[in-house]
Amino acid sequence: MSIRVENLWFAYNNVPVLRGISLIAGAGDHIGIVGVSGCGKSTLLKLLAGLYQAQSGVVEVHGACMPDDIRKNVAMVMQNAALFPASIRDNITCGHPMSEESLWHVCEAAQLTEWITSLPDGIDTFVGERGGKVSGGQAQRIAIARAIAKNAPVILLDEATSALDDGTSSAVLAALDNLTRSRTVVNVSHRHETLSGCSRIYRLDGGRLYEL
Ligand SMILES: Nc1ncnc2c1ncn2[C@@H]1O[C@H](COP(=O)(O)OP(=O)(O)O)[C@@H](O)[C@H]1O
Ligand SMILES: [Mg+2]
């Protein structure tokens, strides 16, 4: 089993957000999650990413139950990709050793090659949180490249395309398709059309999941 969540409870300051969530995903399953703003979608993904610890219940991801171990098995793409104040290269590799060949392969999959090769400093161009020369779509594709480079079996997408206009969206969607193929995916989106490839879709409501 790739993801196993059983009777998961989570509260912020004693205010419960998740009230007994259960979810099973096999390897390669694509799960969609919808729900109104504030219902707890990002909280659930952060638990699946090992960024938070379950207060009660089980979260098991690719065989790991401890947050430190879970983090190694998961790559997450968030809504507004945060870049480090560093080069494009370092933003993708996160400092882990990677051959030039693999790096360019990842850039190609993330639809970044054309843009990067047009930059005077190429892949060593400095970007940052306020990197004025990087558009939202480019930052999102760098974040997707980082997720591809991590080569994790489980991919978590938190509104990964919602901040994009239609023009950049198609390049990012193609990049996402390359990232998610043959991996286990949990895709949170308020746009139903981005969930068309999902094998199952749930609505999160009142701290519980309902299959649609
Ligand atoms: N770090 C936090 N501290 C306190 N409350 C939080 C925190 N993060 C989120 N919440 C609250 O938990 C609820 C669920 O938030 P979130 O998981 O971000 O929902 P969604 O992603 O569905 O919009 C909201 O009411 C939100 O205000
Ligand atoms: Mg959210």
PDB file of C-alpha atoms and ligand atoms in Angstrom:
ATOM      1  CA  MET A   1       0.000   0.000   0.000  1.00  0.00           C
ATOM      2  CA  SER A   2       1.371   3.375  -0.981  1.00  0.00           C
ATOM      3  CA  ILE A   3      -0.700   5.525   1.385  1.00  0.00           C
ATOM      4  CA  ARG A   4      -2.619   4.314   4.426  1.00  0.00           C
ATOM      5  CA  VAL A   5      -4.449   6.784   6.627  1.00  0.00           C
ATOM      6  CA  GLU A   6      -6.613   5.457   9.435  1.00  0.00           C
ATOM      7  CA  ASN A   7      -8.830   7.442  11.758  1.00  0.00           C
ATOM      8  CA  LEU A   8      -6.578  10.490  11.551  1.00  0.00           C
ATOM      9  CA  TRP A   9      -7.384  13.398  13.852  1.00  0.00           C
ATOM     10  CA  PHE A  10      -5.653  16.763  13.779  1.00  0.00           C
ATOM     11  CA  ALA A  11      -6.391  20.036  15.577  1.00  0.00           C
ATOM     12  CA  TYR A  12      -4.810  23.482  15.689  1.00  0.00           C
ATOM     13  CA  ASN A  13      -4.907  24.855  19.254  1.00  0.00           C
ATOM     14  CA  ASN A  14      -7.497  22.238  20.209  1.00  0.00           C
ATOM     15  CA  VAL A  15      -9.775  23.179  17.314  1.00  0.00           C
ATOM     16  CA  PRO A  16     -10.183  19.960  15.305  1.00  0.00           C
ATOM     17  CA  VAL A  17      -9.733  20.292  11.546  1.00  0.00           C
ATOM     18  CA  LEU A  18      -9.534  16.597  10.605  1.00  0.00           C
ATOM     19  CA  ARG A  19     -11.992  14.340  12.451  1.00  0.00           C
ATOM     20  CA  GLY A  20     -11.254  10.731  11.687  1.00  0.00           C
ATOM     21  CA  ILE A  21      -9.905  10.601   8.131  1.00  0.00           C
ATOM     22  CA  SER A  22      -9.294   7.259   6.455  1.00  0.00           C
ATOM     23  CA  LEU A  23      -7.764   6.902   3.018  1.00  0.00           C
ATOM     24  CA  ILE A  24      -6.074   4.077   1.155  1.00  0.00           C
ATOM     25  CA  ALA A  25      -4.106   4.444  -2.078  1.00  0.00           C
ATOM     26  CA  GLY A  26      -2.267   1.739  -3.961  1.00  0.00           C
ATOM     27  CA  ALA A  27       0.946   2.363  -5.897  1.00  0.00           C
ATOM     28  CA  GLY A  28       0.190   4.470  -8.970  1.00  0.00           C
ATOM     29  CA  ASP A  29      -3.275   5.554  -7.790  1.00  0.00           C
ATOM     30  CA  HIS A  30      -4.266   9.149  -8.469  1.00  0.00           C
ATOM     31  CA  ILE A  31      -6.547  10.532  -5.755  1.00  0.00           C
ATOM     32  CA  GLY A  32      -8.328  13.874  -6.068  1.00  0.00           C
ATOM     33  CA  ILE A  33      -9.492  15.948  -3.105  1.00  0.00           C
ATOM     34  CA  VAL A  34     -11.873  18.895  -3.314  1.00  0.00           C
ATOM     35  CA  GLY A  35     -13.476  21.052  -0.650  1.00  0.00           C
ATOM     36  CA  VAL A  36     -14.169  24.642   0.271  1.00  0.00           C
ATOM     37  CA  SER A  37     -11.418  26.983   1.386  1.00  0.00           C
ATOM     38  CA  GLY A  38     -10.415  26.360   4.989  1.00  0.00           C
ATOM     39  CA  CYS A  39     -11.829  22.823   5.183  1.00  0.00           C
ATOM     40  CA  GLY A  40      -8.405  21.296   5.877  1.00  0.00           C
ATOM     41  CA  LYS A  41      -7.060  20.145   2.488  1.00  0.00           C
ATOM     42  CA  SER A  42      -3.595  21.657   2.982  1.00  0.00           C
ATOM     43  CA  THR A  43      -3.491  20.339   6.543  1.00  0.00           C
ATOM     44  CA  LEU A  44      -4.179  16.810   5.281  1.00  0.00           C
ATOM     45  CA  LEU A  45      -1.455  17.116   2.622  1.00  0.00           C
ATOM     46  CA  LYS A  46       1.057  18.403   5.192  1.00  0.00           C
ATOM     47  CA  LEU A  47       0.337  15.354   7.337  1.00  0.00           C
ATOM     48  CA  LEU A  48       0.831  13.118   4.281  1.00  0.00           C
ATOM     49  CA  ALA A  49       4.091  14.992   3.587  1.00  0.00           C
ATOM     50  CA  GLY A  50       5.431  14.422   7.098  1.00  0.00           C
ATOM     51  CA  LEU A  51       5.430  18.150   7.837  1.00  0.00           C
ATOM     52  CA  TYR A  52       2.996  17.652  10.726  1.00  0.00           C
ATOM     53  CA  GLN A  53       2.592  14.757  13.114  1.00  0.00           C
ATOM     54  CA  ALA A  54      -0.774  13.034  13.482  1.00  0.00           C
ATOM     55  CA  GLN A  55      -2.303  13.678  16.904  1.00  0.00           C
ATOM     56  CA  SER A  56      -4.218  10.443  16.731  1.00  0.00           C
ATOM     57  CA  GLY A  57      -4.554   7.705  14.130  1.00  0.00           C
ATOM     58  CA  VAL A  58      -2.207   6.346  11.488  1.00  0.00           C
ATOM     59  CA  VAL A  59      -0.408   8.010   8.583  1.00  0.00           C
ATOM     60  CA  GLU A  60       1.722   5.576   6.599  1.00  0.00           C
ATOM     61  CA  VAL A  61       3.371   6.626   3.338  1.00  0.00           C
ATOM     62  CA  HIS A  62       5.306   4.100   1.293  1.00  0.00           C
ATOM     63  CA  GLY A  63       5.895   2.039   4.423  1.00  0.00           C
ATOM     64  CA  ALA A  64       7.028   4.937   6.632  1.00  0.00           C
ATOM     65  CA  CYS A  65       5.100   6.135   9.684  1.00  0.00           C
ATOM     66  CA  MET A  66       7.476   8.640  11.295  1.00  0.00           C
ATOM     67  CA  PRO A  67       7.385  12.175   9.828  1.00  0.00           C
ATOM     68  CA  ASP A  68      11.183  12.189   9.272  1.00  0.00           C
ATOM     69  CA  ASP A  69      10.908   9.005   7.216  1.00  0.00           C
ATOM     70  CA  ILE A  70       7.704  10.018   5.464  1.00  0.00           C
ATOM     71  CA  ARG A  71       9.392  13.188   4.173  1.00  0.00           C
ATOM     72  CA  LYS A  72      11.899  11.112   2.216  1.00  0.00           C
ATOM     73  CA  ASN A  73       9.107   9.335   0.334  1.00  0.00           C
ATOM     74  CA  VAL A  74       7.153  12.393  -0.703  1.00  0.00           C
ATOM     75  CA  ALA A  75       7.559  15.339  -3.065  1.00  0.00           C
ATOM     76  CA  MET A  76       5.083  18.176  -2.704  1.00  0.00           C
ATOM     77  CA  VAL A  77       4.213  21.004  -5.079  1.00  0.00           C
ATOM     78  CA  MET A  78       2.445  23.845  -3.315  1.00  0.00           C
ATOM     79  CA  GLN A  79       0.143  26.551  -4.615  1.00  0.00           C
ATOM     80  CA  ASN A  80       2.642  29.415  -4.741  1.00  0.00           C
ATOM     81  CA  ALA A  81       5.985  27.808  -5.223  1.00  0.00           C
ATOM     82  CA  ALA A  82       8.517  29.275  -2.819  1.00  0.00           C
ATOM     83  CA  LEU A  83      11.951  29.527  -4.405  1.00  0.00           C
ATOM     84  CA  PHE A  84      15.123  29.756  -2.346  1.00  0.00           C
ATOM     85  CA  PRO A  85      17.294  32.813  -2.915  1.00  0.00           C
ATOM     86  CA  ALA A  86      19.753  30.748  -4.964  1.00  0.00           C
ATOM     87  CA  SER A  87      20.421  29.629  -8.542  1.00  0.00           C
ATOM     88  CA  ILE A  88      17.870  27.747 -10.624  1.00  0.00           C
ATOM     89  CA  ARG A  89      20.239  24.786 -10.352  1.00  0.00           C
ATOM     90  CA  ASP A  90      20.245  24.825  -6.545  1.00  0.00           C
ATOM     91  CA  ASN A  91      16.502  25.359  -6.457  1.00  0.00           C
ATOM     92  CA  ILE A  92      16.080  22.146  -8.435  1.00  0.00           C
ATOM     93  CA  THR A  93      18.763  19.959  -6.843  1.00  0.00           C
ATOM     94  CA  CYS A  94      18.367  21.356  -3.296  1.00  0.00           C
ATOM     95  CA  GLY A  95      22.121  20.891  -3.013  1.00  0.00           C
ATOM     96  CA  HIS A  96      22.013  17.137  -3.650  1.00  0.00           C
ATOM     97  CA  PRO A  97      24.570  15.870  -6.154  1.00  0.00           C
ATOM     98  CA  MET A  98      23.089  15.370  -9.596  1.00  0.00           C
ATOM     99  CA  SER A  99      24.727  14.817 -12.982  1.00  0.00           C
ATOM    100  CA  GLU A 100      24.333  17.492 -15.663  1.00  0.00           C
ATOM    101  CA  GLU A 101      22.583  14.910 -17.797  1.00  0.00           C
ATOM    102  CA  SER A 102      19.959  14.130 -15.134  1.00  0.00           C
ATOM    103  CA  LEU A 103      19.518  17.807 -14.389  1.00  0.00           C
ATOM    104  CA  TRP A 104      18.754  18.635 -18.017  1.00  0.00           C
ATOM    105  CA  HIS A 105      16.472  15.654 -18.258  1.00  0.00           C
ATOM    106  CA  VAL A 106      14.514  17.034 -15.304  1.00  0.00           C
ATOM    107  CA  CYS A 107      14.426  20.534 -16.860  1.00  0.00           C
ATOM    108  CA  GLU A 108      13.110  19.058 -20.080  1.00  0.00           C
ATOM    109  CA  ALA A 109      10.361  17.156 -18.242  1.00  0.00           C
ATOM    110  CA  ALA A 110       9.404  20.344 -16.396  1.00  0.00           C
ATOM    111  CA  GLN A 111       9.248  22.290 -19.694  1.00  0.00           C
ATOM    112  CA  LEU A 112      12.018  24.623 -18.549  1.00  0.00           C
ATOM    113  CA  THR A 113      14.767  24.063 -21.113  1.00  0.00           C
ATOM    114  CA  GLU A 114      13.774  26.719 -23.621  1.00  0.00           C
ATOM    115  CA  TRP A 115      13.475  29.452 -21.011  1.00  0.00           C
ATOM    116  CA  ILE A 116      16.664  28.494 -19.134  1.00  0.00           C
ATOM    117  CA  THR A 117      18.805  28.357 -22.269  1.00  0.00           C
ATOM    118  CA  SER A 118      17.573  31.856 -23.201  1.00  0.00           C
ATOM    119  CA  LEU A 119      19.020  33.296 -19.950  1.00  0.00           C
ATOM    120  CA  PRO A 120      22.560  34.759 -20.073  1.00  0.00           C
ATOM    121  CA  ASP A 121      23.567  32.773 -16.975  1.00  0.00           C
ATOM    122  CA  GLY A 122      21.440  29.778 -17.907  1.00  0.00           C
ATOM    123  CA  ILE A 123      20.811  27.308 -15.138  1.00  0.00           C
ATOM    124  CA  ASP A 124      23.090  29.285 -12.821  1.00  0.00           C
ATOM    125  CA  THR A 125      20.783  32.316 -12.946  1.00  0.00           C
ATOM    126  CA  PHE A 126      20.019  33.587  -9.460  1.00  0.00           C
ATOM    127  CA  VAL A 127      16.360  33.579  -8.458  1.00  0.00           C
ATOM    128  CA  GLY A 128      14.703  34.278  -5.155  1.00  0.00           C
ATOM    129  CA  GLU A 129      11.546  34.721  -3.223  1.00  0.00           C
ATOM    130  CA  ARG A 130      11.224  38.114  -4.861  1.00  0.00           C
ATOM    131  CA  GLY A 131      13.016  37.041  -8.028  1.00  0.00           C
ATOM    132  CA  GLY A 132      11.605  39.723 -10.295  1.00  0.00           C
ATOM    133  CA  LYS A 133      12.568  37.953 -13.520  1.00  0.00           C
ATOM    134  CA  VAL A 134      10.760  34.742 -12.651  1.00  0.00           C
ATOM    135  CA  SER A 135       7.066  34.554 -13.460  1.00  0.00           C
ATOM    136  CA  GLY A 136       4.579  32.536 -11.431  1.00  0.00           C
ATOM    137  CA  GLY A 137       4.511  29.875 -14.134  1.00  0.00           C
ATOM    138  CA  GLN A 138       8.308  29.638 -14.268  1.00  0.00           C
ATOM    139  CA  ALA A 139       8.551  29.402 -10.482  1.00  0.00           C
ATOM    140  CA  GLN A 140       5.903  26.689 -10.524  1.00  0.00           C
ATOM    141  CA  ARG A 141       7.829  24.727 -13.144  1.00  0.00           C
ATOM    142  CA  ILE A 142      11.029  25.060 -11.095  1.00  0.00           C
ATOM    143  CA  ALA A 143       9.100  23.630  -8.144  1.00  0.00           C
ATOM    144  CA  ILE A 144       7.874  20.790 -10.355  1.00  0.00           C
ATOM    145  CA  ALA A 145      11.455  20.181 -11.560  1.00  0.00           C
ATOM    146  CA  ARG A 146      12.525  19.986  -7.891  1.00  0.00           C
ATOM    147  CA  ALA A 147       9.786  17.434  -7.267  1.00  0.00           C
ATOM    148  CA  ILE A 148      10.817  15.394 -10.338  1.00  0.00           C
ATOM    149  CA  ALA A 149      14.476  15.530  -9.232  1.00  0.00           C
ATOM    150  CA  LYS A 150      13.570  14.157  -5.825  1.00  0.00           C
ATOM    151  CA  ASN A 151      12.291  11.025  -7.552  1.00  0.00           C
ATOM    152  CA  ALA A 152       9.894  10.235  -4.697  1.00  0.00           C
ATOM    153  CA  PRO A 153       7.248   7.533  -5.098  1.00  0.00           C
ATOM    154  CA  VAL A 154       4.460   9.731  -3.732  1.00  0.00           C
ATOM    155  CA  ILE A 155       3.548  13.160  -5.130  1.00  0.00           C
ATOM    156  CA  LEU A 156       1.351  15.666  -3.300  1.00  0.00           C
ATOM    157  CA  LEU A 157      -0.111  18.552  -5.295  1.00  0.00           C
ATOM    158  CA  ASP A 158      -1.701  21.406  -3.369  1.00  0.00           C
ATOM    159  CA  GLU A 159      -3.584  23.609  -5.846  1.00  0.00           C
ATOM    160  CA  ALA A 160      -0.483  23.291  -8.008  1.00  0.00           C
ATOM    161  CA  THR A 161      -1.993  25.070 -11.020  1.00  0.00           C
ATOM    162  CA  SER A 162      -4.547  27.388  -9.443  1.00  0.00           C
ATOM    163  CA  ALA A 163      -2.346  30.500  -9.442  1.00  0.00           C
ATOM    164  CA  LEU A 164      -1.619  30.310 -13.167  1.00  0.00           C
ATOM    165  CA  ASP A 165      -3.188  31.972 -16.168  1.00  0.00           C
ATOM    166  CA  ASP A 166      -4.281  29.809 -19.104  1.00  0.00           C
ATOM    167  CA  GLY A 167      -1.137  30.435 -21.161  1.00  0.00           C
ATOM    168  CA  THR A 168       1.327  29.183 -18.562  1.00  0.00           C
ATOM    169  CA  SER A 169      -1.088  26.569 -17.341  1.00  0.00           C
ATOM    170  CA  SER A 170      -0.653  24.245 -20.338  1.00  0.00           C
ATOM    171  CA  ALA A 171       3.161  24.123 -19.953  1.00  0.00           C
ATOM    172  CA  VAL A 172       2.802  23.509 -16.226  1.00  0.00           C
ATOM    173  CA  LEU A 173       0.159  20.831 -16.799  1.00  0.00           C
ATOM    174  CA  ALA A 174       2.479  19.070 -19.258  1.00  0.00           C
ATOM    175  CA  ALA A 175       5.256  19.271 -16.650  1.00  0.00           C
ATOM    176  CA  LEU A 176       2.925  17.877 -14.000  1.00  0.00           C
ATOM    177  CA  ASP A 177       1.933  15.054 -16.291  1.00  0.00           C
ATOM    178  CA  ASN A 178       5.611  14.084 -16.593  1.00  0.00           C
ATOM    179  CA  LEU A 179       5.999  14.273 -12.821  1.00  0.00           C
ATOM    180  CA  THR A 180       2.968  12.241 -11.865  1.00  0.00           C
ATOM    181  CA  ARG A 181       3.042   9.472 -14.447  1.00  0.00           C
ATOM    182  CA  SER A 182       3.428   6.071 -12.752  1.00  0.00           C
ATOM    183  CA  ARG A 183       3.574   7.558  -9.245  1.00  0.00           C
ATOM    184  CA  THR A 184       1.040   7.725  -6.451  1.00  0.00           C
ATOM    185  CA  VAL A 185      -0.582  11.147  -6.456  1.00  0.00           C
ATOM    186  CA  VAL A 186      -2.839  13.064  -4.095  1.00  0.00           C
ATOM    187  CA  ASN A 187      -4.084  16.123  -5.957  1.00  0.00           C
ATOM    188  CA  VAL A 188      -5.907  18.882  -4.096  1.00  0.00           C
ATOM    189  CA  SER A 189      -7.725  21.275  -6.396  1.00  0.00           C
ATOM    190  CA  HIS A 190     -10.818  23.387  -6.450  1.00  0.00           C
ATOM    191  CA  ARG A 191     -10.929  23.043 -10.237  1.00  0.00           C
ATOM    192  CA  HIS A 192     -12.633  19.797 -11.127  1.00  0.00           C
ATOM    193  CA  GLU A 193     -11.148  19.678 -14.629  1.00  0.00           C
ATOM    194  CA  THR A 194      -7.613  19.288 -13.246  1.00  0.00           C
ATOM    195  CA  LEU A 195      -8.817  16.130 -11.480  1.00  0.00           C
ATOM    196  CA  SER A 196     -10.067  14.415 -14.639  1.00  0.00           C
ATOM    197  CA  GLY A 197      -7.212  11.878 -14.553  1.00  0.00           C
ATOM    198  CA  CYS A 198      -7.967  10.792 -10.973  1.00  0.00           C
ATOM    199  CA  SER A 199      -9.191   7.298 -10.269  1.00  0.00           C
ATOM    200  CA  ARG A 200     -11.067   8.496  -7.155  1.00  0.00           C
ATOM    201  CA  ILE A 201     -12.195  11.918  -5.969  1.00  0.00           C
ATOM    202  CA  TYR A 202     -13.132  12.816  -2.395  1.00  0.00           C
ATOM    203  CA  ARG A 203     -14.745  15.869  -0.867  1.00  0.00           C
ATOM    204  CA  LEU A 204     -13.346  17.012   2.474  1.00  0.00           C
ATOM    205  CA  ASP A 205     -16.162  18.427   4.574  1.00  0.00           C
ATOM    206  CA  GLY A 206     -16.493  18.876   8.319  1.00  0.00           C
ATOM    207  CA  GLY A 207     -13.194  17.096   8.861  1.00  0.00           C
ATOM    208  CA  ARG A 208     -14.271  13.923   7.042  1.00  0.00           C
ATOM    209  CA  LEU A 209     -13.724  12.557   3.511  1.00  0.00           C
ATOM    210  CA  TYR A 210     -16.641  11.599   1.272  1.00  0.00           C
ATOM    211  CA  GLU A 211     -16.076   9.749  -1.991  1.00  0.00           C
ATOM    212  CA  LEU A 212     -17.742  11.444  -4.962  1.00  0.00           C
TER     213      LEU A 212
HETATM  214  N1  LIG B   1      -0.890  26.978  11.311  1.00  0.00           N
HETATM  215  C1  LIG B   1      -2.185  27.110  11.630  1.00  0.00           C
HETATM  216  N2  LIG B   1      -2.556  27.498  12.870  1.00  0.00           N
HETATM  217  C2  LIG B   1      -3.859  27.605  13.205  1.00  0.00           C
HETATM  218  N3  LIG B   1      -4.875  27.339  12.372  1.00  0.00           N
HETATM  219  C3  LIG B   1      -4.573  26.951  11.127  1.00  0.00           C
HETATM  220  C4  LIG B   1      -3.221  26.813  10.688  1.00  0.00           C
HETATM  221  N4  LIG B   1      -3.224  26.408   9.403  1.00  0.00           N
HETATM  222  C5  LIG B   1      -4.515  26.304   9.058  1.00  0.00           C
HETATM  223  N5  LIG B   1      -5.340  26.615  10.078  1.00  0.00           N
HETATM  224  C6  LIG B   1      -6.806  26.571  10.048  1.00  0.00           C
HETATM  225  O1  LIG B   1      -7.195  25.252   9.799  1.00  0.00           O
HETATM  226  C7  LIG B   1      -8.274  25.203   8.882  1.00  0.00           C
HETATM  227  C8  LIG B   1      -7.873  24.394   7.665  1.00  0.00           C
HETATM  228  O2  LIG B   1      -6.863  25.106   6.950  1.00  0.00           O
HETATM  229  P1  LIG B   1      -6.240  24.525   5.606  1.00  0.00           P
HETATM  230  O3  LIG B   1      -5.777  23.132   5.857  1.00  0.00           O
HETATM  231  O4  LIG B   1      -5.237  25.495   5.141  1.00  0.00           O
HETATM  232  O5  LIG B   1      -7.521  24.483   4.643  1.00  0.00           O
HETATM  233  P2  LIG B   1      -7.621  24.462   3.038  1.00  0.00           P
HETATM  234  O6  LIG B   1      -6.290  24.068   2.495  1.00  0.00           O
HETATM  235  O7  LIG B   1      -8.704  23.466   2.742  1.00  0.00           O
HETATM  236  O8  LIG B   1      -8.028  25.826   2.612  1.00  0.00           O
HETATM  237  C9  LIG B   1      -8.652  26.645   8.602  1.00  0.00           C
HETATM  238  O9  LIG B   1      -9.684  27.019   9.463  1.00  0.00           O
HETATM  239  C10 LIG B   1      -7.391  27.396   8.926  1.00  0.00           C
HETATM  240  O10 LIG B   1      -7.678  28.704   9.336  1.00  0.00           O
HETATM  241 MG    MG B   2      -5.001  25.014   1.120  1.00  0.00          MG
END
